Short mmCIF file of C-alpha atoms in Angstrom, two decimals:
data_model
loop_
_atom_site.label_atom_id
_atom_site.label_comp_id
_atom_site.label_asym_id
_atom_site.label_seq_id
_atom_site.Cartn_x
_atom_site.Cartn_y
_atom_site.Cartn_z
CA MET A 1 92.66 86.34 123.59
CA THR A 2 94.99 88.07 121.11
CA SER A 3 98.16 89.37 122.73
CA THR A 4 99.11 93.03 122.66
CA ALA A 5 102.30 92.12 120.82
CA ALA A 6 100.34 90.35 118.12
CA ARG A 7 98.29 93.50 117.59
CA SER A 8 101.32 95.69 117.02
CA GLY A 9 101.15 95.24 113.27
CA SER A 10 104.53 93.57 112.72
CA GLY A 11 104.55 91.10 109.85
CA GLN A 12 106.07 88.33 111.97
CA ASP A 13 103.51 88.71 114.74
CA LEU A 14 100.60 88.74 112.30
CA HIS A 15 101.84 85.58 110.63
CA ALA A 16 102.04 83.90 114.02
CA VAL A 17 98.44 84.91 114.76
CA PHE A 18 96.88 83.78 111.50
CA ALA A 19 99.03 80.92 110.17
CA PRO A 20 97.38 78.36 112.50
CA VAL A 21 93.94 79.54 111.37
CA PHE A 22 94.91 79.24 107.72
CA ASP A 23 96.29 75.75 108.36
CA ARG A 24 92.96 74.66 109.85
CA ILE A 25 91.10 76.11 106.89
CA ALA A 26 93.37 74.35 104.37
CA VAL A 27 92.65 70.92 105.83
CA GLY A 28 89.09 70.80 104.48
CA ALA A 29 89.58 72.58 101.16
CA VAL A 30 89.19 69.53 98.91
CA ASP A 31 86.18 68.15 100.80
CA ARG A 32 84.45 71.54 100.64
CA GLU A 33 85.06 71.63 96.91
CA ILE A 34 83.62 68.13 96.44
CA ASP A 35 80.58 68.74 98.63
CA ARG A 36 80.07 72.41 97.65
CA ARG A 37 79.91 73.24 101.33
CA LEU A 38 80.02 76.96 101.96
CA PRO A 39 82.75 77.72 104.54
CA TYR A 40 80.57 79.31 107.21
CA GLU A 41 82.55 77.63 109.99
CA GLU A 42 85.85 78.73 108.47
CA VAL A 43 84.64 82.31 108.17
CA GLY A 44 83.75 82.03 111.84
CA TRP A 45 87.36 81.12 112.62
CA LEU A 46 88.54 84.21 110.74
CA ARG A 47 85.97 86.33 112.55
CA GLU A 48 87.06 84.96 115.92
CA ALA A 49 90.69 85.79 115.05
CA ARG A 50 89.49 89.26 113.87
CA PHE A 51 91.06 88.86 110.45
CA GLY A 52 88.70 91.52 109.10
CA ALA A 53 90.27 94.07 111.47
CA LEU A 54 93.77 93.84 110.03
CA ARG A 55 93.76 97.42 108.76
CA VAL A 56 91.80 98.90 111.66
CA PRO A 57 94.09 101.08 113.83
CA VAL A 58 95.17 99.65 117.17
CA GLU A 59 93.42 102.46 119.04
CA TYR A 60 90.09 101.22 117.69
CA GLY A 61 90.82 97.59 118.54
CA GLY A 62 92.41 96.43 115.28
CA PHE A 63 95.87 95.25 114.26
CA GLY A 64 97.06 98.41 112.50
CA ALA A 65 98.53 96.38 109.62
CA SER A 66 99.98 98.00 106.52
CA VAL A 67 98.45 97.37 103.09
CA ARG A 68 101.44 95.20 102.22
CA GLN A 69 100.95 93.10 105.35
CA LEU A 70 97.27 92.71 104.53
CA PHE A 71 97.96 91.47 101.01
CA ALA A 72 100.69 89.11 102.16
CA LEU A 73 98.15 87.51 104.49
CA LEU A 74 95.47 87.46 101.77
CA ILE A 75 97.88 85.44 99.62
CA ASP A 76 98.42 83.05 102.54
CA LEU A 77 94.66 82.72 103.04
CA ALA A 78 94.12 82.14 99.31
CA ALA A 79 96.66 79.32 99.41
CA ALA A 80 94.54 77.71 102.12
CA GLU A 81 91.13 78.49 100.54
CA SER A 82 90.98 80.66 97.43
CA ASN A 83 87.29 81.49 97.88
CA LEU A 84 87.74 83.40 101.12
CA PRO A 85 89.88 86.42 100.13
CA GLN A 86 87.51 87.05 97.24
CA ALA A 87 84.53 86.80 99.61
CA LEU A 88 86.19 89.46 101.82
CA ARG A 89 87.21 91.76 98.97
CA VAL A 90 84.59 94.46 99.50
CA HIS A 91 84.93 94.17 103.27
CA PHE A 92 88.52 95.39 103.15
CA SER A 93 87.65 98.12 100.67
CA PHE A 94 84.89 99.28 103.04
CA VAL A 95 87.44 99.44 105.85
CA GLU A 96 89.75 101.57 103.68
CA ASP A 97 86.86 103.93 102.98
CA GLN A 98 86.33 104.36 106.72
CA LEU A 99 90.03 104.99 107.25
CA LEU A 100 89.91 107.72 104.61
CA ALA A 101 86.69 109.26 105.97
CA ALA A 102 86.65 112.45 108.03
CA PRO A 103 87.12 111.82 111.77
CA GLY A 104 83.84 111.59 113.62
CA PRO A 105 81.34 109.29 115.32
CA ALA A 106 80.35 107.43 112.14
CA ARG A 107 83.93 106.59 111.22
CA GLU A 108 84.75 105.44 114.75
CA HIS A 109 81.53 103.40 114.95
CA TRP A 110 82.31 101.34 111.86
CA LEU A 111 85.98 100.86 112.65
CA ARG A 112 85.10 99.59 116.12
CA ALA A 113 82.34 97.37 114.67
CA VAL A 114 84.88 95.78 112.33
CA ALA A 115 87.33 95.36 115.21
CA ASP A 116 84.56 93.50 117.06
CA GLY A 117 84.19 91.09 114.14
CA ALA A 118 81.64 92.67 111.81
CA LEU A 119 82.03 91.70 108.14
CA VAL A 120 80.75 93.54 105.07
CA GLY A 121 79.67 91.86 101.85
CA ASN A 122 78.42 93.37 98.62
CA ALA A 123 75.47 93.34 96.27
CA ILE A 124 76.21 95.95 93.60
CA THR A 125 76.00 94.44 90.11
CA GLU A 126 72.58 93.68 88.64
CA PRO A 127 71.63 90.76 86.36
CA GLY A 128 71.18 91.79 82.75
CA VAL A 129 72.10 95.42 83.41
CA GLY A 130 75.68 95.70 84.57
CA ALA A 131 76.58 99.36 84.10
CA VAL A 132 76.27 101.55 87.15
CA ASP A 133 74.32 104.26 85.32
CA ARG A 134 71.44 101.86 84.69
CA TYR A 135 70.62 100.48 88.13
CA ARG A 136 67.07 99.24 88.50
CA THR A 137 67.38 98.91 92.26
CA ARG A 138 65.52 101.85 93.79
CA LEU A 139 65.64 103.71 97.08
CA THR A 140 62.34 105.50 97.61
CA ARG A 141 60.93 107.70 100.32
CA ASP A 142 58.11 106.24 102.42
CA GLY A 143 57.11 108.83 104.98
CA GLU A 144 59.95 109.16 107.47
CA ARG A 145 61.95 106.25 106.10
CA TRP A 146 63.59 104.95 102.93
CA LEU A 147 62.73 101.63 101.28
CA LEU A 148 65.11 99.58 99.13
CA ASP A 149 63.81 97.38 96.31
CA GLY A 150 65.77 95.48 93.67
CA VAL A 151 67.67 92.37 92.64
CA LYS A 152 71.45 92.01 92.57
CA TYR A 153 73.84 89.32 91.39
CA TYR A 154 77.55 88.61 92.05
CA SER A 155 76.80 89.28 95.72
CA THR A 156 80.23 87.98 96.69
CA GLY A 157 80.66 87.26 100.38
CA SER A 158 77.26 88.52 101.45
CA LEU A 159 76.07 85.18 102.81
CA TYR A 160 78.96 85.36 105.29
CA ALA A 161 78.49 89.03 106.14
CA ASP A 162 76.73 91.08 108.81
CA TYR A 163 76.18 94.01 106.44
CA ILE A 164 75.71 94.26 102.68
CA LEU A 165 77.04 97.21 100.72
CA THR A 166 74.70 97.80 97.81
CA ALA A 167 74.00 100.47 95.22
CA ALA A 168 70.72 102.01 94.15
CA ASP A 169 69.07 104.83 92.26
CA ARG A 170 67.48 107.54 94.41
CA ASP A 171 65.55 110.00 92.26
CA GLY A 172 68.11 109.75 89.46
CA GLU A 173 71.12 109.85 91.80
CA ARG A 174 73.39 106.85 92.43
CA VAL A 175 73.86 106.10 96.12
CA SER A 176 75.60 103.45 98.19
CA VAL A 177 73.56 101.84 100.92
CA LEU A 178 74.66 99.68 103.84
CA VAL A 179 72.00 97.11 104.72
CA ASP A 180 71.78 94.71 107.64
CA ALA A 181 72.23 91.29 106.06
CA ARG A 182 69.48 89.82 108.25
CA ALA A 183 67.03 92.70 107.82
CA GLU A 184 63.41 91.99 106.93
CA GLY A 185 62.99 91.92 103.17
CA VAL A 186 66.53 90.66 102.41
CA ARG A 187 66.73 87.28 100.67
CA GLN A 188 70.05 85.70 99.67
CA HIS A 189 70.64 82.75 97.38
CA ASP A 190 73.67 80.55 96.77
CA ASP A 191 72.95 80.29 93.04
CA TRP A 192 76.36 81.27 91.66
CA ASP A 193 76.87 78.81 88.79
CA GLY A 194 80.46 79.48 87.75
CA PHE A 195 82.75 76.47 87.29
CA GLY A 196 85.30 77.99 89.69
CA GLN A 197 85.36 79.91 92.97
CA ARG A 198 82.17 78.05 93.79
CA LEU A 199 82.21 78.86 97.51
CA THR A 200 82.44 82.66 97.30
CA ALA A 201 78.67 83.02 97.81
CA SER A 202 78.47 85.16 94.68
CA GLY A 203 74.80 84.61 93.92
CA THR A 204 71.58 86.60 93.99
CA THR A 205 70.40 89.05 96.64
CA GLU A 206 66.83 90.35 96.65
CA PHE A 207 65.73 93.50 98.45
CA THR A 208 61.97 93.86 98.96
CA GLY A 209 60.83 96.90 100.90
CA VAL A 210 63.93 96.88 103.08
CA ALA A 211 63.84 99.78 105.54
CA VAL A 212 67.00 101.89 105.36
CA PRO A 213 67.87 104.51 108.02
CA GLU A 214 69.19 107.84 106.75
CA ASP A 215 72.64 107.21 108.21
CA ARG A 216 73.02 104.05 106.12
CA ILE A 217 72.93 106.05 102.87
CA LEU A 218 76.65 106.59 102.37
CA GLY A 219 76.93 108.75 99.26
CA PRO A 220 77.58 108.05 95.57
CA GLY A 221 80.05 105.19 96.08
CA TYR A 222 81.13 102.86 93.30
CA GLY A 223 80.89 104.25 89.78
CA VAL A 224 81.86 107.85 90.44
CA GLY A 225 84.14 109.06 87.67
CA GLY A 226 87.71 110.12 88.33
CA PRO A 227 90.86 108.64 89.85
CA THR A 228 90.30 106.46 92.90
CA TYR A 229 92.33 103.99 94.92
CA ALA A 230 89.44 101.50 94.92
CA THR A 231 89.75 99.89 91.50
CA SER A 232 93.44 99.06 91.88
CA TYR A 233 92.80 97.84 95.43
CA LEU A 234 89.89 95.60 94.47
CA GLN A 235 91.80 94.25 91.47
CA LEU A 236 94.79 93.49 93.68
CA VAL A 237 92.63 91.32 95.95
CA GLN A 238 91.85 89.18 92.91
CA LEU A 239 95.54 89.00 92.05
CA SER A 240 96.33 87.94 95.61
CA VAL A 241 93.85 85.11 95.10
CA LEU A 242 95.75 84.06 91.97
CA ALA A 243 99.05 84.21 93.83
CA GLY A 244 97.64 81.99 96.57
CA ILE A 245 96.27 79.54 94.01
CA ALA A 246 99.72 79.29 92.39
CA ARG A 247 101.31 78.54 95.75
CA ARG A 248 98.78 75.84 96.63
CA ALA A 249 99.06 74.31 93.14
CA GLU A 250 102.83 74.07 93.52
CA GLN A 251 102.52 72.57 97.01
CA ASP A 252 99.88 70.04 95.96
CA ALA A 253 101.91 68.95 92.93
CA ARG A 254 105.07 68.67 95.01
CA ASP A 255 103.36 66.60 97.70
CA TRP A 256 101.86 64.29 95.09
CA VAL A 257 105.19 63.73 93.32
CA ALA A 258 107.10 63.21 96.58
CA ALA A 259 104.75 60.39 97.62
CA ARG A 260 104.59 58.70 94.23
CA THR A 261 106.59 55.49 93.62
CA ARG A 262 105.39 54.48 90.15
CA SER A 263 106.94 55.95 87.02
CA TYR A 264 107.08 55.14 83.29
CA THR A 265 109.19 52.48 81.60
CA HIS A 266 110.76 55.18 79.45
CA ALA A 267 111.18 57.75 82.26
CA ALA A 268 114.58 59.25 83.06
CA ALA A 269 114.48 57.92 86.65
CA GLU A 270 112.83 55.15 88.63
CA LEU A 271 111.13 57.55 91.07
CA PRO A 272 109.19 60.60 89.82
CA ARG A 273 110.84 62.87 92.37
CA GLU A 274 114.23 61.98 90.86
CA ASP A 275 113.11 62.54 87.27
CA PRO A 276 114.75 65.74 85.90
CA LEU A 277 111.71 66.49 83.71
CA VAL A 278 109.36 66.28 86.69
CA GLN A 279 111.78 68.35 88.74
CA GLN A 280 111.68 70.98 86.00
CA VAL A 281 107.88 71.21 86.24
CA ILE A 282 108.03 71.69 90.01
CA GLY A 283 110.70 74.35 89.54
CA ARG A 284 108.48 76.24 87.10
CA LEU A 285 105.50 76.04 89.44
CA SER A 286 107.61 77.39 92.26
CA ALA A 287 108.82 80.27 90.08
CA ALA A 288 105.24 81.10 89.09
CA ALA A 289 104.15 81.27 92.73
CA PHE A 290 107.13 83.46 93.60
CA THR A 291 106.53 85.81 90.67
CA ALA A 292 102.83 86.22 91.40
CA ARG A 293 103.42 86.94 95.09
CA ALA A 294 106.25 89.41 94.44
CA THR A 295 104.15 91.25 91.86
CA VAL A 296 101.16 91.58 94.18
CA LEU A 297 103.29 92.87 97.05
CA ALA A 298 105.05 95.40 94.81
CA VAL A 299 101.69 96.96 93.93
CA ALA A 300 100.59 96.74 97.58
CA GLU A 301 103.58 98.87 98.54
CA LEU A 302 102.42 101.55 96.09
CA LEU A 303 98.93 101.38 97.60
CA ASP A 304 100.46 101.84 101.05
CA GLU A 305 101.99 105.13 99.89
CA VAL A 306 98.78 106.30 98.24
CA LEU A 307 96.55 105.49 101.20
CA ASP A 308 98.98 106.83 103.81
CA THR A 309 98.69 110.25 102.16
CA GLY A 310 94.89 110.24 101.96
CA ALA A 311 94.44 108.90 98.40
CA THR A 312 94.05 112.43 96.99
CA ASP A 313 97.17 112.70 94.81
CA GLU A 314 95.82 112.06 91.30
CA LYS A 315 99.25 111.40 89.84
CA ALA A 316 99.91 108.75 92.49
CA LEU A 317 96.45 107.25 91.94
CA ARG A 318 97.18 106.90 88.23
CA THR A 319 100.57 105.36 88.98
CA VAL A 320 99.09 102.65 91.18
CA GLU A 321 96.19 102.06 88.80
CA LEU A 322 98.63 101.49 85.94
CA ALA A 323 100.75 99.20 88.10
CA ALA A 324 97.73 97.11 89.12
CA ALA A 325 96.64 96.83 85.49
CA GLN A 326 100.10 95.75 84.36
CA ALA A 327 100.28 93.29 87.24
CA GLN A 328 96.93 91.83 86.21
CA LEU A 329 98.21 90.96 82.75
CA SER A 330 101.40 89.33 84.00
CA VAL A 331 99.97 87.46 86.99
CA ILE A 332 97.07 85.98 85.02
CA ASP A 333 99.38 84.60 82.33
CA VAL A 334 101.84 83.15 84.84
CA VAL A 335 99.23 81.49 87.07
CA LEU A 336 97.05 80.05 84.29
CA ALA A 337 100.13 78.50 82.71
CA ALA A 338 101.25 77.06 86.04
CA THR A 339 97.86 75.52 86.88
CA THR A 340 97.93 73.77 83.50
CA GLN A 341 101.56 72.67 83.68
CA LEU A 342 101.10 70.94 87.03
CA PHE A 343 99.42 67.99 85.27
CA GLU A 344 102.69 67.21 83.46
CA VAL A 345 104.07 65.64 86.63
CA GLY A 346 102.03 62.45 86.24
CA GLY A 347 99.78 60.27 84.12
CA ALA A 348 96.07 59.57 84.37
CA SER A 349 96.15 59.27 88.15
CA VAL A 350 96.93 62.96 88.54
CA VAL A 351 93.45 63.82 87.22
CA SER A 352 91.66 61.87 89.95
CA GLU A 353 88.44 63.54 91.07
CA ARG A 354 89.49 62.89 94.64
CA LEU A 355 92.58 65.07 94.22
CA ARG A 356 90.62 67.88 92.59
CA LEU A 357 93.81 69.43 91.22
CA ASP A 358 91.64 70.82 88.43
CA ARG A 359 90.16 73.24 90.97
CA HIS A 360 93.32 75.32 90.78
CA TRP A 361 92.90 76.01 87.06
CA ARG A 362 89.12 76.46 87.36
CA ASN A 363 89.50 78.88 90.24
CA ALA A 364 92.31 80.80 88.54
CA ARG A 365 90.39 81.00 85.27
CA THR A 366 87.31 82.28 87.09
CA VAL A 367 89.18 84.94 89.06
CA SER A 368 91.06 86.06 85.95
CA VAL A 369 87.93 87.03 84.02
CA HIS A 370 87.01 89.72 86.54
CA ASN A 371 87.84 92.84 84.52
CA PRO A 372 88.78 91.02 81.29
CA ALA A 373 92.49 91.16 80.54
CA ILE A 374 91.97 92.03 76.87
CA GLN A 375 90.13 95.19 77.91
CA LYS A 376 92.78 96.07 80.46
CA ALA A 377 95.60 95.55 77.94
CA ARG A 378 93.89 97.91 75.51
CA ALA A 379 93.34 100.53 78.23
CA ILE A 380 97.02 100.40 79.19
CA GLY A 381 98.11 100.86 75.59
CA ASP A 382 95.67 103.73 75.01
CA PHE A 383 96.89 105.45 78.17
CA LEU A 384 100.56 105.10 77.27
CA LEU A 385 100.11 106.09 73.63
CA ASN A 386 97.38 108.71 73.81
CA ASP A 387 97.15 109.90 77.42
CA THR A 388 93.59 108.54 77.57
CA GLU A 389 92.42 108.20 81.16
CA LEU A 390 92.62 104.76 82.73
CA PRO A 391 89.16 103.24 83.31
CA PHE A 392 89.04 103.35 87.14
CA ALA A 393 85.42 102.69 88.24
CA TRP A 394 83.09 104.44 85.83
CA SER A 395 80.51 102.62 83.77
CA ALA A 396 80.51 101.89 80.06
CA GLY A 397 78.26 104.91 79.58
CA GLU A 398 80.67 107.36 81.18
CA ARG A 399 83.91 107.16 79.23
CA PRO A 400 85.88 110.32 79.98
CA ALA A 401 87.23 112.59 77.30
CA LYS A 402 90.90 112.17 76.42
CA GLU A 403 91.62 115.81 77.16
CA ALA A 404 90.55 115.21 80.77
CA ALA A 405 93.23 112.58 81.24
CA ARG A 406 95.73 114.64 83.22
#
């Protein structure tokens, strides 16, 4: 039973609630990586602790956490298991959408469902198609009901979820649809073949004649042109993953060095932990973890301001979008460098398969290619030089005119 004090939303109380859960999750991280065991049990621990209800107001049974508190805990979770914050990325965005929705029974229903442990995954992107204006997934009328048919990929987190947020074409109109993950006609596959973030359950989802009630058709959703909080928010989840990876990489390297007794004949000290060159590497790893965390939380504070005022101020939305884009470029560079530098602390033994220290670089490299940095750097420069609108969430076929920028 979670205490009332722990549900007050204070950062210290929330850390006390979730730190023991994160510690349990961290224990099996290497074995899960070796065995490619999806963390169903670990997601169950998070569900039991109601981690998904962090942003749900206390009056609906949640913790009432701020955005900054949420992202601080996502970094902590990523340090324990980098796959899990990414798997929950769309869940937390769904919660934000409910918080921003007009008061009413539907909003209250979903907030209370999340407070009771419900988790939301996603199945939006399609294999071989990509852009949101070319969805092949269809929602069609069949008498008094709607039927959903299509194939999606990058279905991150959906194998762990109770509901799947998907996107479809309905008579030429893009719509978002919330599907029961265990509904008849839903088939999910763990066929994600990336070399990193292997346990995010980011594979294929098939919808075959899935019955969809009218109240599960939520509107246009992802891909609507114009300023939105969602793209900076979703990007920041990925950056929190990188920040957590940096922290775990530094901790793993430090633990390995501290226990090591063998050095080189030409080393500056008999013990690696006393070697000034090794100490320098650990110092750099620590600085990288600090920088990544501080950057993520600085953007989270801007998101707090935007979301607290209803996410309708377009100037504020552009400010936070720019900040998230700039943070992406800096955090990626810092964390990729750190997860490479960690191998400088030792010789051939540091690359042991049993240690799996390579997972930190593989996971960071995989997370960093979501929204390629070269495209984001160009968009930042075009915005600053030419007032061209930042990309937000529209597809490649819907680039806005420059004169519509502000």
